[in-house]
Each structure stands twice: as structure tokens, then as C-alpha cells.
Coordinates of N, CA and C in Angstrom, one line a residue:
M1 N 0.8 -1.2 0.0 CA 0.0 0.0 0.0 C 0.9 1.3 0.0
I2 N 0.5 2.2 -0.8 CA 1.2 3.5 -0.8 C 0.5 4.4 0.2
E3 N 1.3 4.8 1.2 CA 0.8 5.6 2.3 C 0.8 7.1 2.0
V4 N -0.3 7.8 2.2 CA -0.5 9.2 1.8 C -0.8 10.1 3.0
L5 N -0.2 11.2 3.1 CA -0.6 12.3 4.0 C -1.3 13.4 3.3
V6 N -2.5 13.7 3.7 CA -3.2 14.8 3.1 C -3.1 16.1 3.9
V7 N -2.6 17.1 3.3 CA -2.3 18.4 4.0 C -3.2 19.5 3.4
D8 N -4.1 20.0 4.2 CA -4.9 21.2 3.8 C -5.4 21.9 5.0
D9 N -5.4 23.2 5.0 CA -5.8 24.0 6.2 C -7.3 23.8 6.5
D10 N -8.1 23.5 5.5 CA -9.5 23.3 5.8 C -9.8 21.8 6.1
F11 N -10.3 21.5 7.3 CA -10.4 20.1 7.7 C -11.4 19.4 6.9
R12 N -12.4 20.1 6.4 CA -13.4 19.4 5.5 C -12.9 19.1 4.2
V13 N -12.1 20.0 3.6 CA -11.5 19.7 2.3 C -10.5 18.6 2.4
A14 N -9.7 18.6 3.5 CA -8.8 17.5 3.8 C -9.5 16.2 3.9
Q15 N -10.7 16.2 4.5 CA -11.4 14.9 4.6 C -12.0 14.5 3.3
I16 N -12.4 15.4 2.4 CA -12.9 15.1 1.1 C -11.7 14.5 0.3
H17 N -10.6 15.1 0.3 CA -9.4 14.6 -0.5 C -9.0 13.3 0.0
A18 N -9.0 13.1 1.3 CA -8.7 11.8 1.9 C -9.7 10.7 1.4
G19 N -11.0 11.1 1.3 CA -11.9 10.1 0.8 C -11.6 9.8 -0.7
F20 N -11.2 10.8 -1.5 CA -10.8 10.5 -2.9 C -9.6 9.5 -2.9
V21 N -8.7 9.7 -2.1 CA -7.5 8.9 -2.1 C -7.9 7.4 -1.8
E22 N -8.8 7.2 -0.8 CA -9.2 5.9 -0.4 C -10.0 5.2 -1.5
L23 N -10.5 5.9 -2.5 CA -11.1 5.3 -3.6 C -10.2 4.6 -4.6
V24 N -8.9 4.9 -4.5 CA -7.9 4.4 -5.5 C -7.3 3.1 -4.9
P25 N -7.4 2.0 -5.6 CA -6.8 0.8 -5.1 C -5.3 0.9 -4.9
G26 N -4.7 0.4 -3.8 CA -3.3 0.4 -3.6 C -2.9 1.6 -2.8
F27 N -3.8 2.5 -2.5 CA -3.4 3.7 -1.7 C -4.2 3.8 -0.4
R28 N -3.5 4.3 0.7 CA -4.1 4.4 2.0 C -3.8 5.7 2.6
V29 N -4.7 6.4 3.2 CA -4.5 7.6 3.9 C -3.8 7.3 5.3
A30 N -2.6 7.8 5.4 CA -1.9 7.6 6.7 C -2.3 8.6 7.7
G31 N -2.8 9.8 7.2 CA -3.1 10.9 8.2 C -3.5 12.1 7.4
R32 N -4.0 13.1 8.2 CA -4.3 14.4 7.7 C -3.7 15.5 8.5
A33 N -3.2 16.5 7.9 CA -2.6 17.6 8.6 C -3.2 19.0 8.1
H34 N -3.3 19.9 9.0 CA -3.9 21.2 8.7 C -2.9 22.4 8.8
T35 N -1.7 22.1 9.3 CA -0.7 23.1 9.4 C 0.6 22.6 8.9
A36 N 1.6 23.5 8.6 CA 2.9 23.0 8.2 C 3.6 22.2 9.3
A37 N 3.4 22.7 10.5 CA 4.1 22.0 11.7 C 3.5 20.5 11.7
D38 N 2.2 20.4 11.6 CA 1.7 19.0 11.7 C 2.1 18.2 10.5
A39 N 2.3 18.9 9.3 CA 2.7 18.1 8.1 C 4.1 17.6 8.3
R40 N 5.0 18.4 8.9 CA 6.4 18.0 9.1 C 6.4 16.7 10.0
A41 N 5.6 16.7 11.0 CA 5.5 15.6 11.9 C 4.9 14.4 11.2
G42 N 3.8 14.6 10.5 CA 3.1 13.5 9.9 C 3.7 12.9 8.6
A43 N 4.6 13.6 8.0 CA 5.2 13.2 6.8 C 6.2 12.1 6.9
A44 N 6.7 11.9 8.2 CA 7.7 10.9 8.4 C 7.2 9.5 8.1
G45 N 7.8 8.8 7.2 CA 7.4 7.4 7.0 C 6.4 7.2 5.9
V46 N 5.8 8.3 5.4 CA 4.8 8.2 4.3 C 5.5 8.2 3.0
D47 N 4.8 7.7 2.0 CA 5.3 7.7 0.6 C 5.0 8.9 -0.2
L48 N 3.8 9.5 0.1 CA 3.4 10.6 -0.8 C 2.6 11.6 0.1
V49 N 2.8 12.9 -0.2 CA 2.1 14.0 0.5 C 1.3 14.8 -0.5
L50 N 0.0 15.0 -0.3 CA -0.8 15.9 -1.0 C -0.8 17.2 -0.3
L51 N -0.1 18.2 -0.9 CA 0.3 19.4 -0.1 C -0.4 20.7 -0.7
D52 N -1.0 21.4 0.2 CA -1.6 22.7 -0.1 C -0.6 23.8 0.0
V53 N -0.7 24.9 -0.7 CA 0.2 26.0 -0.6 C -0.2 26.9 0.6
Y54 N -1.5 27.1 0.8 CA -2.0 28.0 1.8 C -2.2 27.3 3.1
L55 N -1.2 27.4 4.0 CA -1.3 26.9 5.3 C -1.2 28.0 6.3
P56 N -1.8 27.9 7.5 CA -1.9 29.0 8.4 C -0.6 29.5 9.0
D57 N 0.4 28.6 9.1 CA 1.6 29.0 9.8 C 2.8 29.1 8.9
E58 N 2.7 28.6 7.7 CA 3.8 28.7 6.7 C 3.3 28.2 5.3
S59 N 3.9 28.8 4.3 CA 3.6 28.4 3.0 C 4.0 26.9 2.7
G60 N 3.1 26.2 2.0 CA 3.5 24.8 1.7 C 4.7 24.8 0.7
L61 N 4.9 25.9 0.0 CA 6.1 25.9 -0.9 C 7.4 26.0 -0.2
S62 N 7.4 26.6 1.0 CA 8.6 26.6 1.8 C 8.8 25.3 2.5
L63 N 7.7 24.6 2.8 CA 7.8 23.3 3.5 C 8.2 22.2 2.5
L64 N 7.9 22.4 1.2 CA 8.1 21.3 0.2 C 9.5 20.8 0.2
P65 N 10.6 21.6 0.1 CA 11.9 21.1 0.0 C 12.4 20.2 1.2
E66 N 11.7 20.4 2.4 CA 12.1 19.7 3.6 C 11.5 18.3 3.6
L67 N 10.5 18.0 2.8 CA 9.8 16.7 2.9 C 10.6 15.6 2.1
E68 N 10.8 14.5 2.8 CA 11.5 13.4 2.1 C 10.6 12.6 1.3
A69 N 9.3 12.7 1.5 CA 8.3 11.9 0.7 C 8.1 12.6 -0.6
D70 N 7.6 11.9 -1.6 CA 7.2 12.5 -2.8 C 6.0 13.4 -2.6
V71 N 5.8 14.4 -3.4 CA 4.7 15.4 -3.2 C 4.0 15.7 -4.5
I72 N 2.6 15.7 -4.3 CA 1.7 16.2 -5.3 C 1.1 17.5 -4.7
M73 N 1.2 18.6 -5.4 CA 0.5 19.8 -4.9 C -1.0 19.7 -5.2
A74 N -1.8 20.0 -4.2 CA -3.2 20.0 -4.3 C -3.7 21.4 -3.7
T75 N -3.9 22.4 -4.5 CA -4.0 23.7 -4.0 C -4.8 24.6 -4.9
A76 N -5.3 25.7 -4.4 CA -6.0 26.7 -5.1 C -5.1 27.8 -5.7
A77 N -3.8 27.7 -5.4 CA -2.8 28.7 -5.9 C -2.6 28.5 -7.4
T78 N -2.9 29.5 -8.2 CA -2.8 29.4 -9.6 C -1.8 30.4 -10.3
D79 N -1.1 31.1 -9.5 CA -0.2 32.1 -10.0 C 1.1 31.3 -10.6
P80 N 1.7 31.8 -11.6 CA 2.8 31.2 -12.2 C 4.0 31.0 -11.3
H81 N 4.2 31.9 -10.4 CA 5.3 31.8 -9.4 C 5.1 30.5 -8.6
S82 N 3.9 30.3 -8.1 CA 3.7 29.2 -7.2 C 3.9 27.9 -8.0
V83 N 3.4 27.8 -9.2 CA 3.6 26.6 -10.0 C 5.1 26.4 -10.3
R84 N 5.8 27.4 -10.7 CA 7.3 27.2 -11.0 C 8.0 26.8 -9.7
T85 N 7.7 27.5 -8.6 CA 8.4 27.2 -7.4 C 8.1 25.7 -6.9
A86 N 6.9 25.3 -7.1 CA 6.5 23.9 -6.7 C 7.3 22.9 -7.5
F87 N 7.4 23.1 -8.8 CA 8.2 22.1 -9.6 C 9.7 22.2 -9.3
S88 N 10.2 23.4 -9.1 CA 11.6 23.6 -8.9 C 12.0 23.0 -7.5
H89 N 11.0 22.9 -6.6 CA 11.3 22.4 -5.3 C 11.0 20.9 -5.2
G90 N 10.6 20.3 -6.3 CA 10.5 18.8 -6.3 C 9.1 18.2 -6.4
A91 N 8.0 19.0 -6.6 CA 6.7 18.5 -6.7 C 6.6 17.7 -8.0
L92 N 5.9 16.5 -7.9 CA 5.7 15.7 -9.1 C 4.5 16.1 -10.0
H93 N 3.5 16.6 -9.3 CA 2.3 17.0 -10.1 C 1.8 18.3 -9.4
Y94 N 1.0 19.0 -10.1 CA 0.3 20.2 -9.6 C -1.1 20.2 -9.9
L95 N -2.0 20.0 -8.9 CA -3.4 19.8 -9.1 C -4.2 21.0 -8.5
I96 N -4.9 21.7 -9.3 CA -5.6 22.9 -8.9 C -7.0 22.6 -8.3
K97 N -7.3 23.1 -7.2 CA -8.6 22.9 -6.5 C -9.6 23.8 -7.1
P98 N -10.9 23.5 -7.2 CA -11.4 22.1 -6.8 C -11.2 21.1 -7.9
F99 N -10.9 19.9 -7.5 CA -10.7 18.8 -8.5 C -11.6 17.7 -8.1
T100 N -11.8 16.8 -9.1 CA -12.7 15.6 -8.8 C -11.9 14.4 -8.3
A101 N -12.6 13.4 -7.9 CA -12.0 12.1 -7.5 C -11.3 11.5 -8.7
E102 N -11.9 11.7 -9.9 CA -11.3 11.2 -11.1 C -9.9 11.8 -11.4
E103 N -9.9 13.1 -11.3 CA -8.7 13.9 -11.6 C -7.5 13.5 -10.6
L104 N -7.8 13.4 -9.4 CA -6.8 13.0 -8.4 C -6.4 11.6 -8.6
G105 N -7.4 10.7 -8.9 CA -7.2 9.3 -9.1 C -6.2 9.1 -10.3
Q106 N -6.4 9.8 -11.3 CA -5.5 9.7 -12.5 C -4.1 10.0 -12.1
R107 N -3.9 11.0 -11.4 CA -2.5 11.4 -10.9 C -1.9 10.3 -10.0
L108 N -2.8 9.8 -9.1 CA -2.3 8.7 -8.2 C -1.9 7.4 -9.0
Q109 N -2.8 7.1 -9.9 CA -2.5 5.9 -10.7 C -1.2 6.1 -11.5
A110 N -1.0 7.3 -12.1 CA 0.3 7.5 -12.8 C 1.5 7.5 -11.8
Y111 N 1.3 8.0 -10.6 CA 2.4 7.9 -9.6 C 2.7 6.5 -9.3
A112 N 1.7 5.6 -9.1 CA 1.9 4.2 -8.8 C 2.7 3.5 -9.9
R113 N 2.4 3.8 -11.2 CA 3.1 3.2 -12.3 C 4.6 3.7 -12.3
Y114 N 4.8 5.0 -12.0 CA 6.1 5.6 -11.9 C 6.9 4.8 -10.8
R115 N 6.3 4.6 -9.7 CA 7.0 3.8 -8.6 C 7.4 2.4 -9.1
E116 N 6.5 1.8 -9.8 CA 6.7 0.4 -10.3 C 7.9 0.4 -11.2
H117 N 8.0 1.4 -12.1 CA 9.1 1.4 -13.0 C 10.5 1.6 -12.3
L118 N 10.4 2.3 -11.2 CA 11.7 2.6 -10.5 C 12.0 1.5 -9.4
A119 N 11.1 0.5 -9.3 CA 11.3 -0.5 -8.3 C 12.2 -1.7 -8.8
A120 N 12.6 -1.6 -10.1 CA 13.4 -2.7 -10.6 C 14.7 -2.8 -9.9
A121 N 15.2 -4.0 -9.7 CA 16.4 -4.3 -9.0 C 17.6 -3.9 -9.9
G122 N 18.7 -3.5 -9.3 CA 19.9 -3.2 -10.0 C 19.9 -1.7 -10.5
E123 N 20.9 -1.5 -11.4 CA 21.0 -0.1 -11.9 C 20.0 0.2 -13.0
L124 N 19.5 1.4 -13.1 CA 18.6 1.8 -14.1 C 19.3 2.4 -15.3
G125 N 18.8 2.0 -16.5 CA 19.4 2.6 -17.7 C 18.5 3.8 -18.1
Q126 N 19.0 4.5 -19.2 CA 18.3 5.7 -19.6 C 16.9 5.3 -20.0
A127 N 16.7 4.2 -20.7 CA 15.4 3.8 -21.2 C 14.4 3.5 -20.0
D128 N 15.0 3.0 -18.9 CA 14.2 2.8 -17.7 C 13.7 4.1 -17.1
V129 N 14.6 5.0 -17.0 CA 14.3 6.4 -16.4 C 13.2 7.0 -17.3
D130 N 13.4 7.0 -18.6 CA 12.5 7.6 -19.6 C 11.1 7.0 -19.4
R131 N 11.0 5.7 -19.2 CA 9.7 5.0 -19.1 C 9.0 5.5 -17.8
A132 N 9.8 5.6 -16.7 CA 9.2 6.0 -15.4 C 8.7 7.4 -15.6
V133 N 9.4 8.3 -16.2 CA 9.0 9.7 -16.4 C 7.7 9.8 -17.2
R134 N 7.7 9.0 -18.3 CA 6.5 9.0 -19.2 C 5.3 8.4 -18.4
A135 N 5.5 7.4 -17.6 CA 4.4 6.9 -16.8 C 3.8 7.9 -15.8
L136 N 4.7 8.7 -15.2 CA 4.3 9.7 -14.2 C 3.4 10.8 -14.9
H137 N 3.7 11.1 -16.1 CA 3.0 12.2 -16.8 C 2.0 11.8 -17.8
T138 N 1.7 10.5 -17.9 CA 0.7 10.0 -18.8 C -0.6 9.8 -18.0
V139 N -1.6 10.6 -18.2 CA -2.9 10.5 -17.5 C -3.8 9.5 -18.2
P140 N -4.2 8.5 -17.5 CA -5.1 7.5 -18.1 C -6.4 8.1 -18.6
R141 N -6.9 7.5 -19.6 CA -8.2 8.0 -20.1 C -9.3 7.0 -19.6
P142 N -10.5 7.6 -19.4 CA -11.6 6.7 -19.0 C -11.9 5.5 -20.0
E143 N -12.2 4.4 -19.4 CA -12.4 3.2 -20.2 C -13.9 2.9 -20.3
G144 N -14.4 2.4 -21.4 CA -15.8 2.1 -21.5 C -16.1 0.7 -21.1
R145 N -15.1 -0.2 -21.1 CA -15.3 -1.6 -20.8 C -15.2 -1.8 -19.3
A146 N -15.6 -3.0 -18.9 CA -15.5 -3.4 -17.5 C -14.0 -3.5 -17.0
V147 N -13.7 -3.1 -15.8 CA -12.4 -3.3 -15.3 C -12.1 -4.8 -15.1
K148 N -10.8 -5.1 -15.3 CA -10.4 -6.5 -15.1 C -10.8 -7.0 -13.7
G149 N -11.4 -8.2 -13.7 CA -11.8 -8.8 -12.4 C -13.2 -8.4 -12.0
Q150 N -13.9 -7.6 -12.8 CA -15.3 -7.2 -12.5 C -16.2 -7.7 -13.6
S151 N -17.4 -8.0 -13.2 CA -18.4 -8.5 -14.1 C -19.1 -7.3 -14.9
S152 N -19.1 -7.4 -16.2 CA -19.8 -6.4 -17.0 C -21.3 -6.3 -16.6
V153 N -21.9 -7.4 -16.3 CA -23.3 -7.4 -16.0 C -23.5 -6.6 -14.7
T154 N -22.7 -6.9 -13.6 CA -22.8 -6.2 -12.4 C -22.5 -4.7 -12.5
A155 N -21.5 -4.4 -13.3 CA -21.2 -3.0 -13.6 C -22.3 -2.3 -14.2
R156 N -23.0 -3.0 -15.2 CA -24.2 -2.3 -15.8 C -25.3 -2.1 -14.8
L157 N -25.6 -3.1 -14.0 CA -26.7 -3.0 -13.0 C -26.4 -1.9 -12.0
V158 N -25.2 -1.7 -11.6 CA -24.8 -0.6 -10.6 C -25.0 0.7 -11.3
A159 N -24.5 0.8 -12.6 CA -24.6 2.1 -13.3 C -26.1 2.4 -13.6
E160 N -26.9 1.4 -13.9 CA -28.3 1.7 -14.2 C -29.1 2.1 -13.0
A161 N -28.7 1.5 -11.8 CA -29.4 1.9 -10.6 C -29.1 3.3 -10.2
L162 N -27.8 3.7 -10.4 CA -27.4 5.1 -10.1 C -28.1 6.1 -11.1
Q163 N -28.2 5.7 -12.4 CA -28.8 6.6 -13.3 C -30.3 6.8 -13.0
R164 N -31.0 5.7 -12.7 CA -32.4 5.8 -12.3 C -32.6 6.7 -11.1
A165 N -31.7 6.6 -10.2 CA -31.9 7.4 -8.9 C -32.0 8.9 -9.2
G166 N -31.1 9.4 -10.0 CA -31.2 10.8 -10.3 C -30.7 11.7 -9.2
V167 N -30.4 11.1 -8.1 CA -29.9 11.9 -6.9 C -28.7 11.1 -6.3
P168 N -28.0 11.8 -5.4 CA -26.8 11.0 -4.8 C -27.3 9.8 -4.0
R169 N -26.6 8.7 -4.2 CA -26.9 7.5 -3.5 C -25.6 7.0 -2.8
S170 N -25.8 6.3 -1.7 CA -24.7 5.6 -1.0 C -24.4 4.2 -1.5
A171 N -23.3 3.7 -1.2 CA -23.0 2.3 -1.6 C -24.0 1.3 -0.9
A172 N -24.4 1.6 0.3 CA -25.4 0.8 1.0 C -26.8 0.8 0.2
E173 N -27.2 1.9 -0.3 CA -28.4 2.0 -1.0 C -28.4 1.3 -2.3
I174 N -27.3 1.5 -3.0 CA -27.1 0.7 -4.3 C -27.0 -0.8 -4.1
S175 N -26.3 -1.2 -3.0 CA -26.2 -2.6 -2.8 C -27.6 -3.2 -2.5
D176 N -28.5 -2.5 -1.8 CA -29.8 -3.0 -1.5 C -30.6 -3.2 -2.8
E177 N -30.5 -2.2 -3.7 CA -31.3 -2.2 -4.9 C -30.8 -3.2 -5.9
V178 N -29.5 -3.4 -6.0 CA -29.0 -4.4 -7.0 C -28.9 -5.8 -6.4
G179 N -28.9 -5.9 -5.1 CA -28.8 -7.3 -4.5 C -27.4 -7.8 -4.4
I180 N -26.4 -6.9 -4.1 CA -25.0 -7.3 -3.9 C -24.6 -6.8 -2.6
S181 N -23.4 -7.2 -2.2 CA -22.9 -6.8 -0.9 C -22.5 -5.3 -0.9
R182 N -22.4 -4.6 0.2 CA -22.0 -3.2 0.2 C -20.6 -3.1 -0.3
A183 N -19.7 -4.0 0.1 CA -18.3 -4.0 -0.3 C -18.2 -4.1 -1.8
T184 N -19.0 -4.9 -2.4 CA -19.0 -5.1 -3.9 C -19.5 -3.8 -4.6
A185 N -20.6 -3.3 -4.0 CA -21.2 -2.0 -4.6 C -20.1 -0.9 -4.5
Q186 N -19.4 -0.8 -3.3 CA -18.4 0.2 -3.2 C -17.3 0.1 -4.2
R187 N -16.9 -1.2 -4.5 CA -15.9 -1.4 -5.5 C -16.3 -1.0 -6.9
Y188 N -17.5 -1.3 -7.3 CA -18.0 -0.9 -8.6 C -18.2 0.6 -8.7
L189 N -18.7 1.2 -7.6 CA -18.9 2.6 -7.6 C -17.6 3.4 -7.7
A190 N -16.6 2.9 -7.0 CA -15.2 3.5 -7.1 C -14.7 3.4 -8.5
S191 N -14.9 2.3 -9.2 CA -14.5 2.1 -10.5 C -15.1 3.1 -11.5
L192 N -16.5 3.3 -11.3 CA -17.2 4.3 -12.1 C -16.7 5.7 -11.8
A193 N -16.3 6.0 -10.5 CA -15.8 7.3 -10.2 C -14.4 7.5 -10.9
Q194 N -13.6 6.5 -10.9 CA -12.3 6.6 -11.5 C -12.4 6.8 -13.0
S195 N -13.5 6.2 -13.7 CA -13.7 6.4 -15.1 C -14.3 7.7 -15.5
G196 N -14.7 8.5 -14.5 CA -15.3 9.8 -14.7 C -16.8 9.8 -14.9
R197 N -17.4 8.7 -14.8 CA -18.9 8.6 -15.1 C -19.7 8.9 -13.8
V198 N -19.0 9.0 -12.7 CA -19.7 9.2 -11.4 C -19.0 10.3 -10.6
R199 N -19.8 11.2 -10.0 CA -19.2 12.2 -9.2 C -19.3 11.7 -7.7
V200 N -18.3 12.0 -6.9 CA -18.2 11.5 -5.5 C -18.3 12.8 -4.6
T201 N -19.2 12.8 -3.7 CA -19.2 13.8 -2.6 C -19.3 13.1 -1.3
L202 N -19.3 13.9 -0.2 CA -19.4 13.4 1.1 C -20.6 14.0 1.8
R203 N -21.3 13.1 2.5 CA -22.5 13.6 3.3 C -22.1 13.5 4.8
Y204 N -22.3 14.7 5.4 CA -21.9 14.7 6.9 C -23.1 14.6 7.7
G205 N -23.1 13.6 8.6 CA -24.1 13.4 9.6 C -23.8 14.1 10.9
S206 N -24.7 14.0 11.9 CA -24.4 14.6 13.2 C -23.4 13.9 14.0
T207 N -23.2 12.6 13.7 CA -22.2 11.8 14.4 C -21.5 10.8 13.4
G208 N -20.4 10.3 13.7 CA -19.7 9.3 12.9 C -19.0 9.9 11.7
R209 N -18.4 9.0 10.9 CA -17.7 9.4 9.7 C -18.6 9.8 8.6
P210 N -18.1 10.8 7.8 CA -18.9 11.2 6.6 C -19.1 10.0 5.6
E211 N -20.2 10.0 4.9 CA -20.5 8.9 4.0 C -20.3 9.3 2.6
H212 N -19.7 8.5 1.8 CA -19.6 8.8 0.3 C -20.9 8.7 -0.4
Q213 N -21.2 9.7 -1.2 CA -22.4 9.8 -2.0 C -22.0 9.8 -3.5
Y214 N -22.7 9.0 -4.3 CA -22.3 8.9 -5.7 C -23.5 9.4 -6.6
T215 N -23.1 10.2 -7.6 CA -24.1 10.8 -8.5 C -23.7 10.5 -9.9
W216 N -24.6 10.0 -10.8 CA -24.3 9.8 -12.2 C -24.1 11.1 -12.9
R217 N -23.0 11.3 -13.6 CA -22.8 12.5 -14.4 C -23.6 12.5 -15.6
T218 N -24.4 13.6 -15.8 CA -25.2 13.7 -17.0 C -24.5 14.3 -18.2
R219 N -23.3 14.8 -18.0 CA -22.5 15.3 -19.1 C -21.1 15.3 -18.7

């Protein structure tokens, strides 16, 4: 599992981004931080940091060179200086808020492939390095067919149930309608979100963890 630290000054935004990360197979949220000081402490031992520029105690850009983990910027900062500084200080990607689960998932999948290319034993040749860099910056396109290991029939039933609903639905609601387990519904819904056909939001209750809500994209 690739361990991720989510850093954002807004605790709700951090929670949403953490939820997006958890949708991507092979990734796990190791923690969330809302200040640069907390990010310094929380980044030890993680593989990847999602880093905001605007933190209350220090700019994420000044924190970036200190982090030993890989970094993807996840920020509302759109000025050219911030972008240039982020890349010159070692950021692998720059993702502008607000972004979707699909957009983040594409960068995380590319990052996972980049790591795989660099995990080869022994010395790397130029071709190996070139392949890793291409993998990092190649964003996958949505696929129309069923994901490997998934049933096209079940995928169609889940998609049709969500389309009929016309409103946000949870994995539990879809599982009841289709007649599958909640875990299976969650897996198929996550796949639809990664393909860009479904939008993911969070519903906050009075108690407990927020619940993922899935809405079929009409365009």
C-alpha cells in the first residue's frame, strides 16, 4: 500500500481529499494535517504527500523542500510563481482545486506506475528512467469496458441503478437495490468514479464518519 498524508488548512477539504485517495486501489491515507508543523511531523514514513500552498503557519512551498516523501501539490494557488516554485522544489504534479476524484485518481495511478518502473532491481538505464517519467506524466483515459476482475453485468446493473436514482446514493443504498454486498457495490462505484462517469461527494451526519455519495454524471 502507498501511504499518503493529506495536508490542507480546511479540515473538511482534507477529509474530502482523503476520501478521494481511499477510492484508489493500492493507496491508503496515513493521516491528515492542517498546518505546516503538523505536516512535518506527519510526513515521516509516508510515501506521498498531497500538499496545499496556503497553510496558516507557513507556505506549503517553503515546506516542500524539507519533505523526504514524494509530493503532489493540491492547491488553489494558480499564479505562475507558485507553479514554478513547486516544480523547482520537487513536486511531481500540480493539481488545482477544486478537482474531482477522477482527476486526483488519474495522478495517483500515474504515480503508482512511476514507482513500479523505479522498483526494478539493479542499476537503471536511460530507457528505464524515460519509461518512469512517461508513466508519471501520462494521465489514463476513461475506459468504456469493465475493469479486469469485474463483471460487466454487475457493472451495468450498478450504473443503471445510479442513473435511475437521479440523486446522490450511497453504496449501501445501491447494494440493497442491486442485490449485492455493500463492499461489492463500493468497489464498482469506485471504478465508475475513476472512469469519470460518477461524481463523488461526502455527506456529513451529526455523528460518525462522513458517507460517500455517488451521483451519475449527466454530461
